[in-house]
mmCIF file with all atom_site columns, C-alpha atoms in Angstrom:
data_model
loop_
_atom_site.group_PDB
_atom_site.id
_atom_site.type_symbol
_atom_site.label_atom_id
_atom_site.label_alt_id
_atom_site.label_comp_id
_atom_site.label_asym_id
_atom_site.label_entity_id
_atom_site.label_seq_id
_atom_site.pdbx_PDB_ins_code
_atom_site.Cartn_x
_atom_site.Cartn_y
_atom_site.Cartn_z
_atom_site.occupancy
_atom_site.B_iso_or_equiv
_atom_site.pdbx_formal_charge
_atom_site.auth_seq_id
_atom_site.auth_comp_id
_atom_site.auth_asym_id
_atom_site.auth_atom_id
_atom_site.pdbx_PDB_model_num
ATOM 1  C CA . ASN A 1 1  ? 87.251  98.194  90.997  1.00 51.00 ? 20  ASN A CA 1
ATOM 2  C CA . PHE A 1 2  ? 89.998  100.529 92.062  1.00 56.00 ? 21  PHE A CA 1
ATOM 3  C CA . THR A 1 3  ? 88.523  101.355 95.464  1.00 57.00 ? 22  THR A CA 1
ATOM 4  C CA . MET A 1 4  ? 88.532  97.635  96.219  1.00 56.00 ? 23  MET A CA 1
ATOM 5  C CA . SER A 1 5  ? 92.164  97.477  95.090  1.00 58.00 ? 24  SER A CA 1
ATOM 6  C CA . LEU A 1 6  ? 93.067  100.336 97.416  1.00 60.00 ? 25  LEU A CA 1
ATOM 7  C CA . THR A 1 7  ? 91.212  98.596  100.221 1.00 58.00 ? 26  THR A CA 1
ATOM 8  C CA . MET A 1 8  ? 93.213  95.430  99.608  1.00 53.00 ? 27  MET A CA 1
ATOM 9  C CA . PHE A 1 9  ? 96.390  97.514  99.471  1.00 54.00 ? 28  PHE A CA 1
ATOM 10 C CA . GLY A 1 10 ? 95.369  99.069  102.771 1.00 56.00 ? 29  GLY A CA 1
ATOM 11 C CA . GLU A 1 11 ? 94.933  95.604  104.268 1.00 55.00 ? 30  GLU A CA 1
ATOM 12 C CA . LYS A 1 12 ? 98.566  94.881  103.409 1.00 50.00 ? 31  LYS A CA 1
ATOM 13 C CA . LEU A 1 13 ? 99.606  98.141  105.064 1.00 50.00 ? 32  LEU A CA 1
ATOM 14 C CA . LYS A 1 14 ? 97.525  97.706  108.208 1.00 53.00 ? 33  LYS A CA 1
ATOM 15 C CA . GLY A 1 15 ? 99.847  97.981  111.124 1.00 53.00 ? 34  GLY A CA 1
ATOM 16 C CA . ALA A 1 16 ? 102.627 99.319  108.903 1.00 54.00 ? 35  ALA A CA 1
ATOM 17 C CA . ASP A 1 17 ? 101.750 102.987 108.715 1.00 64.00 ? 36  ASP A CA 1
ATOM 18 C CA . PRO A 1 18 ? 98.862  104.702 110.460 1.00 75.00 ? 37  PRO A CA 1
ATOM 19 C CA . GLU A 1 19 ? 96.816  107.240 108.551 1.00 81.00 ? 38  GLU A CA 1
ATOM 20 C CA . ASP A 1 20 ? 98.765  110.184 109.987 1.00 83.00 ? 39  ASP A CA 1
ATOM 21 C CA . VAL A 1 21 ? 102.060 108.782 108.638 1.00 82.00 ? 40  VAL A CA 1
ATOM 22 C CA . ILE A 1 22 ? 100.611 108.337 105.142 1.00 82.00 ? 41  ILE A CA 1
ATOM 23 C CA . LEU A 1 23 ? 99.085  111.828 105.308 1.00 88.00 ? 42  LEU A CA 1
ATOM 24 C CA . ALA A 1 24 ? 102.448 113.247 106.374 1.00 87.00 ? 43  ALA A CA 1
ATOM 25 C CA . ALA A 1 25 ? 104.044 111.696 103.286 1.00 86.00 ? 44  ALA A CA 1
ATOM 26 C CA . PHE A 1 26 ? 101.454 113.369 101.049 1.00 89.00 ? 45  PHE A CA 1
ATOM 27 C CA . LYS A 1 27 ? 101.825 116.684 102.915 1.00 91.00 ? 46  LYS A CA 1
ATOM 28 C CA . VAL A 1 28 ? 105.479 116.809 101.864 1.00 90.00 ? 47  VAL A CA 1
ATOM 29 C CA . LEU A 1 29 ? 104.123 117.093 98.310  1.00 90.00 ? 48  LEU A CA 1
ATOM 30 C CA . ASP A 1 30 ? 101.639 119.800 99.373  1.00 93.00 ? 49  ASP A CA 1
ATOM 31 C CA . PRO A 1 31 ? 103.688 122.769 100.639 1.00 90.00 ? 50  PRO A CA 1
ATOM 32 C CA . GLU A 1 32 ? 100.642 125.067 100.491 1.00 92.00 ? 51  GLU A CA 1
ATOM 33 C CA . GLY A 1 33 ? 98.700  122.755 102.841 1.00 92.00 ? 52  GLY A CA 1
ATOM 34 C CA . THR A 1 34 ? 95.634  122.601 100.597 1.00 94.00 ? 53  THR A CA 1
ATOM 35 C CA . GLY A 1 35 ? 94.925  118.887 101.124 1.00 94.00 ? 54  GLY A CA 1
ATOM 36 C CA . THR A 1 36 ? 95.223  118.353 97.389  1.00 95.00 ? 55  THR A CA 1
ATOM 37 C CA . ILE A 1 37 ? 97.866  117.499 94.812  1.00 95.00 ? 56  ILE A CA 1
ATOM 38 C CA . LYS A 1 38 ? 97.785  118.308 91.108  1.00 95.00 ? 57  LYS A CA 1
ATOM 39 C CA . LYS A 1 39 ? 96.591  115.327 89.079  1.00 95.00 ? 58  LYS A CA 1
ATOM 40 C CA . GLU A 1 40 ? 99.483  115.560 86.603  1.00 95.00 ? 59  GLU A CA 1
ATOM 41 C CA . PHE A 1 41 ? 102.084 115.612 89.379  1.00 93.00 ? 60  PHE A CA 1
ATOM 42 C CA . LEU A 1 42 ? 100.562 112.661 91.242  1.00 92.00 ? 61  LEU A CA 1
ATOM 43 C CA . GLN A 1 43 ? 100.200 110.704 87.997  1.00 93.00 ? 62  GLN A CA 1
ATOM 44 C CA . GLU A 1 44 ? 103.853 111.327 87.140  1.00 93.00 ? 63  GLU A CA 1
ATOM 45 C CA . LEU A 1 45 ? 104.940 110.072 90.570  1.00 89.00 ? 64  LEU A CA 1
ATOM 46 C CA . LEU A 1 46 ? 102.704 107.012 90.416  1.00 87.00 ? 65  LEU A CA 1
ATOM 47 C CA . THR A 1 47 ? 103.910 105.998 86.955  1.00 90.00 ? 66  THR A CA 1
ATOM 48 C CA . THR A 1 48 ? 107.637 106.691 87.338  1.00 91.00 ? 67  THR A CA 1
ATOM 49 C CA . GLN A 1 49 ? 108.564 105.828 90.932  1.00 85.00 ? 68  GLN A CA 1
ATOM 50 C CA . CYS A 1 50 ? 108.881 102.555 92.899  1.00 78.00 ? 69  CYS A CA 1
ATOM 51 C CA . ASP A 1 51 ? 105.975 100.158 92.216  1.00 79.00 ? 70  ASP A CA 1
ATOM 52 C CA . ARG A 1 52 ? 104.793 101.927 89.083  1.00 84.00 ? 71  ARG A CA 1
ATOM 53 C CA . PHE A 1 53 ? 101.124 102.187 88.213  1.00 86.00 ? 72  PHE A CA 1
ATOM 54 C CA . THR A 1 54 ? 100.072 100.819 84.840  1.00 87.00 ? 73  THR A CA 1
ATOM 55 C CA . PRO A 1 55 ? 97.911  102.937 82.506  1.00 89.00 ? 74  PRO A CA 1
ATOM 56 C CA . GLU A 1 56 ? 94.939  100.833 83.666  1.00 89.00 ? 75  GLU A CA 1
ATOM 57 C CA . ASP A 1 57 ? 95.790  101.532 87.327  1.00 87.00 ? 76  ASP A CA 1
ATOM 58 C CA . VAL A 1 58 ? 95.901  105.263 86.591  1.00 88.00 ? 77  VAL A CA 1
ATOM 59 C CA . LYS A 1 59 ? 92.566  105.123 84.748  1.00 89.00 ? 78  LYS A CA 1
ATOM 60 C CA . ASN A 1 60 ? 90.999  103.325 87.711  1.00 87.00 ? 79  ASN A CA 1
ATOM 61 C CA . MET A 1 61 ? 92.553  105.780 90.158  1.00 87.00 ? 80  MET A CA 1
ATOM 62 C CA . TRP A 1 62 ? 90.908  108.747 88.441  1.00 91.00 ? 81  TRP A CA 1
ATOM 63 C CA . ALA A 1 63 ? 87.608  106.881 88.220  1.00 89.00 ? 82  ALA A CA 1
ATOM 64 C CA . ALA A 1 64 ? 87.678  106.242 91.979  1.00 87.00 ? 83  ALA A CA 1
ATOM 65 C CA . PHE A 1 65 ? 89.146  109.624 92.945  1.00 90.00 ? 84  PHE A CA 1
ATOM 66 C CA . PRO A 1 66 ? 88.312  112.105 90.193  1.00 93.00 ? 85  PRO A CA 1
ATOM 67 C CA . PRO A 1 67 ? 90.182  115.397 90.293  1.00 95.00 ? 86  PRO A CA 1
ATOM 68 C CA . ASP A 1 68 ? 88.207  118.595 90.754  1.00 96.00 ? 87  ASP A CA 1
ATOM 69 C CA . VAL A 1 69 ? 87.670  121.044 87.887  1.00 96.00 ? 88  VAL A CA 1
ATOM 70 C CA . ALA A 1 70 ? 91.062  122.648 88.603  1.00 96.00 ? 89  ALA A CA 1
ATOM 71 C CA . GLY A 1 71 ? 92.829  119.280 88.294  1.00 96.00 ? 90  GLY A CA 1
ATOM 72 C CA . ASN A 1 72 ? 93.411  118.773 92.020  1.00 96.00 ? 91  ASN A CA 1
ATOM 73 C CA . VAL A 1 73 ? 93.184  115.386 93.767  1.00 95.00 ? 92  VAL A CA 1
ATOM 74 C CA . ASP A 1 74 ? 92.041  115.117 97.405  1.00 95.00 ? 93  ASP A CA 1
ATOM 75 C CA . TYR A 1 75 ? 94.815  113.020 98.948  1.00 93.00 ? 94  TYR A CA 1
ATOM 76 C CA . LYS A 1 76 ? 93.120  112.988 102.355 1.00 91.00 ? 95  LYS A CA 1
ATOM 77 C CA . ASN A 1 77 ? 90.317  110.892 100.887 1.00 90.00 ? 96  ASN A CA 1
ATOM 78 C CA . ILE A 1 78 ? 92.828  108.541 99.250  1.00 87.00 ? 97  ILE A CA 1
ATOM 79 C CA . CYS A 1 79 ? 94.607  108.084 102.597 1.00 86.00 ? 98  CYS A CA 1
ATOM 80 C CA . TYR A 1 80 ? 91.314  107.408 104.322 1.00 86.00 ? 99  TYR A CA 1
ATOM 81 C CA . VAL A 1 81 ? 90.399  104.676 101.840 1.00 82.00 ? 100 VAL A CA 1
ATOM 82 C CA . ILE A 1 82 ? 93.856  103.090 102.137 1.00 78.00 ? 101 ILE A CA 1
ATOM 83 C CA . THR A 1 83 ? 93.666  102.968 105.929 1.00 79.00 ? 102 THR A CA 1
ATOM 84 C CA . HIS A 1 84 ? 89.940  102.408 106.501 1.00 78.00 ? 103 HIS A CA 1
ATOM 85 C CA . GLY A 1 85 ? 88.868  100.554 103.369 1.00 72.00 ? 104 GLY A CA 1
ATOM 86 C CA . GLU A 1 86 ? 85.914  102.699 102.395 1.00 64.00 ? 105 GLU A CA 1
ATOM 87 C CA . GLU A 1 87 ? 85.182  106.102 100.985 1.00 56.00 ? 106 GLU A CA 1
ATOM 88 C CA . LYS A 1 88 ? 84.876  108.928 103.471 1.00 57.00 ? 107 LYS A CA 1
ATOM 89 C CA . GLU A 1 89 ? 81.453  110.478 103.879 1.00 56.00 ? 108 GLU A CA 1
ATOM 90 C CA . GLU A 1 90 ? 81.389  114.103 102.778 1.00 54.00 ? 109 GLU A CA 1
#
């Protein structure tokens, strides 16, 4: 599942970037400071930049981190899973 994939990705990053560094990178994309990014914008970045996500990766991403009704994705939760390996309790 995608959460497991993110956890494994996080294992590779352990020691590379602490959670606050990853959050800071996302915050650059969130000038309003809402803690969210538009799904379409994040999907475009993930599929066109650097190590590009496949359509299957994107599908799994939205299954693991579904956007809210307004199409916003909570990047703080994504960062938490990358750095801690489990979903944050609400």
